[in-house]
Short mmCIF file of C-alpha atoms in Angstrom, two decimals:
data_model
loop_
_atom_site.label_atom_id
_atom_site.label_comp_id
_atom_site.label_asym_id
_atom_site.label_seq_id
_atom_site.Cartn_x
_atom_site.Cartn_y
_atom_site.Cartn_z
CA UNK A 10 -0.14 0.30 -0.02
CA UNK A 11 1.01 3.16 -0.49
CA UNK A 12 0.94 6.88 0.15
CA UNK A 13 1.65 10.32 -2.42
CA UNK A 14 1.08 12.82 -1.00
CA UNK A 15 2.00 17.10 -1.11
CA UNK A 16 4.02 19.07 1.85
CA UNK A 17 3.85 22.79 1.21
CA UNK A 18 5.90 24.83 3.61
CA UNK A 19 2.98 26.46 5.27
CA UNK A 20 2.55 23.32 7.28
CA UNK A 21 -0.52 22.41 5.06
CA UNK A 22 -0.51 18.46 3.70
CA UNK A 23 -2.80 17.52 0.83
CA UNK A 24 -3.23 14.26 -0.07
CA UNK A 25 -4.59 13.66 -3.36
CA UNK A 26 -7.83 11.73 -3.77
CA UNK A 27 -9.18 11.44 -0.34
CA UNK A 28 -12.26 12.53 0.85
CA UNK A 29 -12.66 11.75 4.85
CA UNK A 30 -16.77 12.88 5.41
CA UNK A 31 -17.93 14.70 7.63
CA UNK A 32 -21.03 14.19 9.80
CA UNK A 33 -21.78 18.04 9.41
CA UNK A 34 -21.46 20.66 7.19
CA UNK A 35 -18.18 23.03 8.65
CA UNK A 36 -19.13 26.37 7.23
CA UNK A 37 -15.53 27.57 7.08
CA UNK A 38 -13.83 29.42 4.15
CA UNK A 39 -10.07 28.56 3.95
CA UNK A 40 -7.84 30.59 1.47
CA UNK A 41 -5.30 29.37 -0.29
CA UNK A 42 -1.88 30.28 -1.90
CA UNK A 43 -1.17 30.04 -5.18
CA UNK A 44 1.78 27.59 -6.37
CA UNK A 45 3.52 27.53 -2.70
CA UNK A 46 6.70 25.89 -2.19
CA UNK A 47 6.00 21.82 -1.93
CA UNK A 48 7.48 18.53 -2.66
CA UNK A 49 5.95 15.35 -4.14
CA UNK A 50 5.95 12.56 -1.60
CA UNK A 51 5.45 8.96 -2.17
CA UNK A 52 5.88 5.54 0.79
CA UNK A 53 4.96 2.32 -0.01
CA UNK A 54 4.93 0.58 3.02
CA UNK A 55 4.81 -3.58 3.66
CA UNK A 56 4.07 -5.47 7.02
CA UNK A 57 8.09 -5.55 7.92
CA UNK A 58 9.16 -2.61 5.70
CA UNK A 59 8.32 1.00 4.85
CA UNK A 60 10.08 2.24 1.22
CA UNK A 61 10.78 5.57 0.62
CA UNK A 62 10.32 8.51 0.59
CA UNK A 63 10.46 8.81 -2.94
CA UNK A 64 10.43 12.78 -3.98
CA UNK A 65 9.59 13.90 -7.40
CA UNK A 66 10.72 15.92 -9.32
CA UNK A 67 7.84 17.34 -10.83
CA UNK A 68 5.39 19.95 -9.34
CA UNK A 69 2.77 17.80 -10.95
CA UNK A 70 2.74 14.11 -10.91
CA UNK A 71 2.32 12.77 -14.71
CA UNK A 72 0.96 8.85 -15.59
CA UNK A 73 4.83 8.93 -17.03
CA UNK A 74 6.54 10.14 -14.21
CA UNK A 75 4.36 7.75 -12.33
CA UNK A 76 4.90 5.31 -14.22
CA UNK A 77 9.11 5.53 -13.92
CA UNK A 78 8.79 6.15 -10.51
CA UNK A 79 7.63 2.16 -10.31
CA UNK A 80 9.33 1.04 -12.94
CA UNK A 81 12.54 2.58 -12.24
CA UNK A 82 12.00 3.22 -7.99
CA UNK A 83 9.53 0.89 -6.49
CA UNK A 84 9.27 -2.48 -7.99
CA UNK A 85 12.75 -3.63 -8.39
CA UNK A 86 13.00 -2.92 -4.32
CA UNK A 87 9.70 -5.37 -4.03
CA UNK A 88 11.32 -9.06 -4.77
CA UNK A 89 14.27 -8.41 -3.16
CA UNK A 90 11.96 -7.91 -0.12
CA UNK A 91 8.93 -10.89 -0.95
CA UNK A 92 7.82 -11.81 -4.78
CA UNK A 93 4.39 -11.74 -2.94
CA UNK A 94 3.09 -8.26 -2.95
CA UNK A 95 0.46 -6.84 -4.15
CA UNK A 96 0.00 -2.95 -5.06
CA UNK A 97 -3.03 -1.14 -4.15
CA UNK A 98 -3.50 2.54 -5.63
CA UNK A 99 -6.39 5.17 -5.85
CA UNK A 100 -8.42 6.41 -8.52
CA UNK A 101 -5.90 9.59 -9.11
CA UNK A 102 -5.53 10.40 -13.07
CA UNK A 103 -1.74 9.33 -12.60
CA UNK A 104 -3.16 6.15 -11.47
CA UNK A 105 -5.50 5.73 -14.45
CA UNK A 106 -3.04 6.14 -16.95
CA UNK A 107 -3.50 3.87 -19.54
CA UNK A 108 0.16 3.05 -20.05
CA UNK A 109 0.42 2.38 -15.71
CA UNK A 110 -2.88 0.46 -16.38
CA UNK A 111 -1.19 -1.77 -19.24
CA UNK A 112 2.22 -2.12 -17.67
CA UNK A 113 0.05 -2.89 -14.24
CA UNK A 114 -2.03 -5.96 -16.25
CA UNK A 115 1.16 -6.96 -18.30
CA UNK A 116 3.48 -7.38 -14.83
CA UNK A 117 1.73 -7.55 -12.04
CA UNK A 118 -1.58 -9.16 -13.58
CA UNK A 119 -4.18 -9.93 -10.57
CA UNK A 120 -1.59 -8.21 -8.56
CA UNK A 121 -2.72 -4.93 -7.96
CA UNK A 122 -6.24 -3.13 -6.63
CA UNK A 123 -7.43 -0.19 -8.05
CA UNK A 124 -9.79 1.93 -9.86
CA UNK A 125 -10.48 -0.41 -12.84
CA UNK A 126 -11.58 -1.08 -16.14
CA UNK A 127 -13.62 -3.96 -17.69
CA UNK A 128 -10.70 -5.67 -19.49
CA UNK A 129 -8.08 -4.89 -16.78
CA UNK A 130 -6.36 -7.86 -15.23
CA UNK A 131 -6.34 -6.81 -11.29
CA UNK A 132 -6.72 -8.32 -8.42
CA UNK A 133 -10.19 -6.88 -7.50
CA UNK A 134 -11.90 -2.81 -7.44
CA UNK A 135 -11.07 -0.64 -4.29
CA UNK A 136 -14.01 0.65 -2.91
CA UNK A 137 -13.88 4.73 -3.44
CA UNK A 138 -13.34 6.95 -0.89
CA UNK A 139 -12.32 4.70 1.85
CA UNK A 140 -8.99 5.91 3.52
CA UNK A 141 -10.26 4.56 7.21
CA UNK A 142 -8.86 0.55 5.00
CA UNK A 143 -5.79 1.88 3.80
CA UNK A 144 -2.38 2.30 6.24
CA UNK A 145 -1.16 4.47 4.31
CA UNK A 146 -4.02 6.85 5.07
CA UNK A 147 -5.30 5.97 8.87
CA UNK A 148 -1.22 5.67 10.10
CA UNK A 149 1.47 6.65 7.57
CA UNK A 150 0.32 10.64 6.35
CA UNK A 151 -1.13 11.83 10.08
CA UNK A 152 2.34 10.05 11.62
CA UNK A 153 4.29 11.40 9.02
CA UNK A 154 2.67 15.06 8.90
CA UNK A 155 3.26 15.23 13.26
CA UNK A 156 6.63 14.88 13.62
CA UNK A 157 6.93 17.35 9.57
CA UNK A 158 5.20 19.92 10.51
CA UNK A 159 5.55 21.41 13.76
CA UNK A 160 6.73 25.00 15.03
CA UNK A 161 9.21 26.11 13.63
CA UNK A 162 8.54 24.96 10.33
CA UNK A 163 10.53 24.15 8.06
CA UNK A 164 12.23 27.48 5.37
CA UNK A 165 13.28 25.84 2.90
CA UNK A 166 12.59 22.64 0.88
CA UNK A 167 15.60 21.34 1.25
CA UNK A 168 15.03 21.56 5.45
CA UNK A 169 11.41 20.04 4.63
CA UNK A 170 12.70 17.11 3.01
CA UNK A 171 15.18 16.40 5.47
CA UNK A 172 12.79 16.50 8.21
CA UNK A 173 10.59 13.90 5.87
CA UNK A 174 13.80 11.59 5.45
CA UNK A 175 14.02 11.84 9.55
CA UNK A 176 10.04 11.20 10.25
CA UNK A 177 10.66 8.10 7.88
CA UNK A 178 13.38 6.52 9.65
CA UNK A 179 11.85 6.47 12.83
CA UNK A 180 9.16 4.25 11.37
CA UNK A 181 10.10 0.58 12.72
CA UNK A 182 8.92 -2.97 12.11
CA UNK A 183 7.05 -3.45 15.70
CA UNK A 184 5.16 -0.06 14.00
CA UNK A 185 3.94 -1.70 11.34
CA UNK A 186 2.86 -4.90 12.49
CA UNK A 187 1.03 -2.50 15.02
CA UNK A 188 -0.32 -0.89 11.45
CA UNK A 189 -1.76 -4.40 9.96
CA UNK A 190 -3.48 -5.78 12.94
CA UNK A 191 -4.98 -2.42 13.20
CA UNK A 192 -6.14 -2.89 9.49
CA UNK A 193 -6.85 -6.45 10.27
CA UNK A 194 -9.14 -5.19 13.24
CA UNK A 195 -10.75 -2.35 10.38
CA UNK A 196 -11.67 -4.74 7.67
CA UNK A 197 -13.72 -6.87 10.34
CA UNK A 198 -15.63 -4.10 11.40
CA UNK A 199 -16.16 -3.01 8.11
CA UNK A 200 -17.30 -7.24 7.12
CA UNK A 201 -19.96 -6.73 10.76
CA UNK A 202 -21.27 -3.62 9.44
CA UNK A 203 -21.51 -4.66 5.91
CA UNK A 204 -19.57 -2.15 5.37
CA UNK A 205 -21.37 1.32 6.35
CA UNK A 206 -19.76 4.28 7.35
CA UNK A 207 -17.26 4.03 10.42
CA UNK A 208 -16.02 7.12 11.00
CA UNK A 209 -16.32 6.37 14.53
CA UNK A 210 -12.78 4.83 14.12
#
């Protein structure tokens, strides 16, 4: 499972394509800075290891840059640790790119979970709007953000990158085991509640 997030110097963190549904309207207006300095970061995790961070050079991740990262950085590392893995990705436009799906259909048949088309050879379709079932969302992003976005905030992208690197280095094998135990619990809750909202988690 993986997460791709944008860390801004302002302390804002944007997790792409995740919508957390509130129980009431917050009735708030938030002013956003246009094109603030930022880093787009990718991490993946397994039961025993965290892969990353990988920092994208581009200001926007495209299907081409995402596929390059998969082919040149992530996938060469995975078989060294385990040949038995499944890639889980959401419906972000780079993941939905035809070349990405073609590559996954050819090289990772029945071993990827995502937003799919009828002709895709995925393991299964991941349910939309389900960050409560994704360890990278319910654990990793918040954990890193809590360690990176603390006063005084970083003043440069180099300092921001160093903080992200340092935060990732603190995640150990025991933490990852606890995260996967939590995922098992969340999946059990989903089965018992037959897939209804479980925002109380």
